[in-house]
PDB file of C-alpha atoms in Angstrom:
ATOM      1  CA  MET A   1       0.000   0.000   0.000  1.00 50.00           C
ATOM      2  CA  GLY A   2       1.382   3.402  -0.954  1.00 54.00           C
ATOM      3  CA  MET A   3       1.674   6.397   1.362  1.00 50.00           C
ATOM      4  CA  SER A   4      -1.359   8.141  -0.109  1.00 54.00           C
ATOM      5  CA  ALA A   5      -3.464   4.996   0.275  1.00 52.00           C
ATOM      6  CA  LYS A   6      -2.431   4.692   3.932  1.00 51.00           C
ATOM      7  CA  LYS A   7      -3.311   8.318   4.629  1.00 51.00           C
ATOM      8  CA  SER A   8      -6.711   8.049   2.965  1.00 50.00           C
ATOM      9  CA  ALA A   9      -7.437   4.831   4.874  1.00 50.00           C
ATOM     10  CA  GLN A  10      -6.540   6.532   8.159  1.00 52.00           C
ATOM     11  CA  THR A  11      -8.662   9.606   7.536  1.00 52.00           C
ATOM     12  CA  GLN A  12     -11.775   7.858   6.229  1.00 55.00           C
ATOM     13  CA  GLY A  13     -13.137   7.128   9.699  1.00 55.00           C
ATOM     14  CA  LYS A  14     -12.432  10.598  11.044  1.00 59.00           C
ATOM     15  CA  THR A  15     -14.724  13.569  10.702  1.00 59.00           C
ATOM     16  CA  THR A  16     -13.201  16.968  10.215  1.00 66.00           C
ATOM     17  CA  GLU A  17     -14.669  19.494  12.592  1.00 64.00           C
ATOM     18  CA  ALA A  18     -13.415  22.959  13.191  1.00 70.00           C
ATOM     19  CA  PRO A  19     -12.023  23.313  16.735  1.00 68.00           C
ATOM     20  CA  GLY A  20     -14.610  25.957  17.593  1.00 67.00           C
ATOM     21  CA  GLU A  21     -17.452  23.718  16.522  1.00 78.00           C
ATOM     22  CA  SER A  22     -16.305  20.798  18.658  1.00 88.00           C
ATOM     23  CA  PHE A  23     -15.860  23.107  21.667  1.00 85.00           C
ATOM     24  CA  ALA A  24     -19.320  24.551  21.129  1.00 87.00           C
ATOM     25  CA  LYS A  25     -20.760  21.045  20.867  1.00 92.00           C
ATOM     26  CA  SER A  26     -18.933  19.997  24.039  1.00 91.00           C
ATOM     27  CA  MET A  27     -20.319  22.982  25.911  1.00 90.00           C
ATOM     28  CA  ASP A  28     -23.815  22.333  24.578  1.00 93.00           C
ATOM     29  CA  ASP A  29     -23.590  18.699  25.688  1.00 94.00           C
ATOM     30  CA  ALA A  30     -22.351  19.727  29.136  1.00 94.00           C
ATOM     31  CA  ILE A  31     -25.173  22.233  29.555  1.00 95.00           C
ATOM     32  CA  SER A  32     -27.694  19.591  28.512  1.00 96.00           C
ATOM     33  CA  LYS A  33     -26.289  17.128  31.054  1.00 96.00           C
ATOM     34  CA  VAL A  34     -26.431  19.703  33.847  1.00 96.00           C
ATOM     35  CA  ASN A  35     -30.008  20.521  32.875  1.00 97.00           C
ATOM     36  CA  GLU A  36     -30.955  16.830  32.976  1.00 97.00           C
ATOM     37  CA  MET A  37     -29.346  16.479  36.404  1.00 97.00           C
ATOM     38  CA  GLN A  38     -31.365  19.453  37.649  1.00 97.00           C
ATOM     39  CA  LYS A  39     -34.581  17.973  36.258  1.00 97.00           C
ATOM     40  CA  THR A  40     -33.831  14.588  37.837  1.00 96.00           C
ATOM     41  CA  ALA A  41     -33.167  16.203  41.210  1.00 97.00           C
ATOM     42  CA  ASP A  42     -36.379  18.230  40.966  1.00 97.00           C
ATOM     43  CA  GLN A  43     -38.370  15.097  40.123  1.00 96.00           C
ATOM     44  CA  LYS A  44     -36.868  13.188  43.057  1.00 96.00           C
ATOM     45  CA  ILE A  45     -37.690  16.077  45.406  1.00 96.00           C
ATOM     46  CA  GLU A  46     -41.261  16.151  44.112  1.00 96.00           C
ATOM     47  CA  ASP A  47     -41.586  12.367  44.488  1.00 95.00           C
ATOM     48  CA  LEU A  48     -40.278  12.555  48.047  1.00 94.00           C
ATOM     49  CA  ALA A  49     -42.608  15.429  48.942  1.00 95.00           C
ATOM     50  CA  THR A  50     -45.701  13.725  47.509  1.00 94.00           C
ATOM     51  CA  GLY A  51     -44.920  10.346  49.062  1.00 93.00           C
ATOM     52  CA  LYS A  52     -44.212   8.522  45.798  1.00 94.00           C
ATOM     53  CA  SER A  53     -40.723   7.811  47.099  1.00 88.00           C
ATOM     54  CA  SER A  54     -39.381   7.403  50.599  1.00 90.00           C
ATOM     55  CA  ASN A  55     -35.711   7.204  49.663  1.00 91.00           C
ATOM     56  CA  LEU A  56     -34.212  10.342  51.159  1.00 94.00           C
ATOM     57  CA  HIS A  57     -30.652   9.223  50.418  1.00 96.00           C
ATOM     58  CA  GLU A  58     -31.155   8.968  46.645  1.00 95.00           C
ATOM     59  CA  THR A  59     -32.926  12.315  46.642  1.00 95.00           C
ATOM     60  CA  MET A  60     -30.125  14.060  48.516  1.00 96.00           C
ATOM     61  CA  ILE A  61     -27.468  12.457  46.314  1.00 96.00           C
ATOM     62  CA  ALA A  62     -29.282  13.635  43.173  1.00 96.00           C
ATOM     63  CA  VAL A  63     -29.627  17.151  44.603  1.00 97.00           C
ATOM     64  CA  GLU A  64     -25.939  17.326  45.535  1.00 98.00           C
ATOM     65  CA  LYS A  65     -24.826  15.992  42.144  1.00 97.00           C
ATOM     66  CA  ALA A  66     -26.944  18.622  40.419  1.00 97.00           C
ATOM     67  CA  ASP A  67     -25.566  21.330  42.708  1.00 97.00           C
ATOM     68  CA  ILE A  68     -21.944  20.333  42.089  1.00 97.00           C
ATOM     69  CA  ALA A  69     -22.509  20.145  38.330  1.00 97.00           C
ATOM     70  CA  LEU A  70     -24.128  23.585  38.288  1.00 97.00           C
ATOM     71  CA  ARG A  71     -21.324  25.117  40.355  1.00 98.00           C
ATOM     72  CA  LEU A  72     -18.751  23.617  38.001  1.00 96.00           C
ATOM     73  CA  MET A  73     -20.621  24.989  34.980  1.00 96.00           C
ATOM     74  CA  VAL A  74     -20.685  28.458  36.549  1.00 96.00           C
ATOM     75  CA  GLN A  75     -16.925  28.283  37.182  1.00 97.00           C
ATOM     76  CA  VAL A  76     -16.286  27.215  33.589  1.00 95.00           C
ATOM     77  CA  ARG A  77     -18.412  30.129  32.393  1.00 94.00           C
ATOM     78  CA  ASN A  78     -16.478  32.529  34.615  1.00 97.00           C
ATOM     79  CA  LYS A  79     -13.145  31.249  33.276  1.00 97.00           C
ATOM     80  CA  MET A  80     -14.392  31.609  29.706  1.00 94.00           C
ATOM     81  CA  ILE A  81     -15.453  35.196  30.369  1.00 96.00           C
ATOM     82  CA  ASP A  82     -12.074  35.961  31.963  1.00 97.00           C
ATOM     83  CA  ALA A  83     -10.247  34.470  28.975  1.00 95.00           C
ATOM     84  CA  TYR A  84     -12.400  36.454  26.549  1.00 95.00           C
ATOM     85  CA  GLN A  85     -11.731  39.676  28.435  1.00 96.00           C
ATOM     86  CA  GLU A  86      -7.982  39.002  28.391  1.00 95.00           C
ATOM     87  CA  VAL A  87      -8.065  38.417  24.638  1.00 95.00           C
ATOM     88  CA  MET A  88     -10.011  41.640  24.130  1.00 94.00           C
ATOM     89  CA  LYS A  89      -7.394  43.573  26.128  1.00 93.00           C
ATOM     90  CA  MET A  90      -4.601  42.441  23.804  1.00 92.00           C
ATOM     91  CA  GLN A  91      -3.256  45.035  21.434  1.00 84.00           C
ATOM     92  CA  VAL A  92      -2.960  43.986  17.840  1.00 79.00           C
TER      93      VAL A  92
END
């Protein structure tokens, strides 16, 4: 197999995405996951309050997971804003 055939065989399975697009998709996926965690925690709280569930431990774990995920997302957002502001301060 020649060099060009090897290269084309290696790149056939790979998709070419721009770095910005993959970052945007990663952020969108992360936001969706955090949202789902919040919804799950809310549902478990509602189930506990209405008597559909009596498992306080699972409810508290879901609430804490959602809280940690949201705090992490806020910190990531803050770091992104800081980085953007630093880039905007640069003189060209």
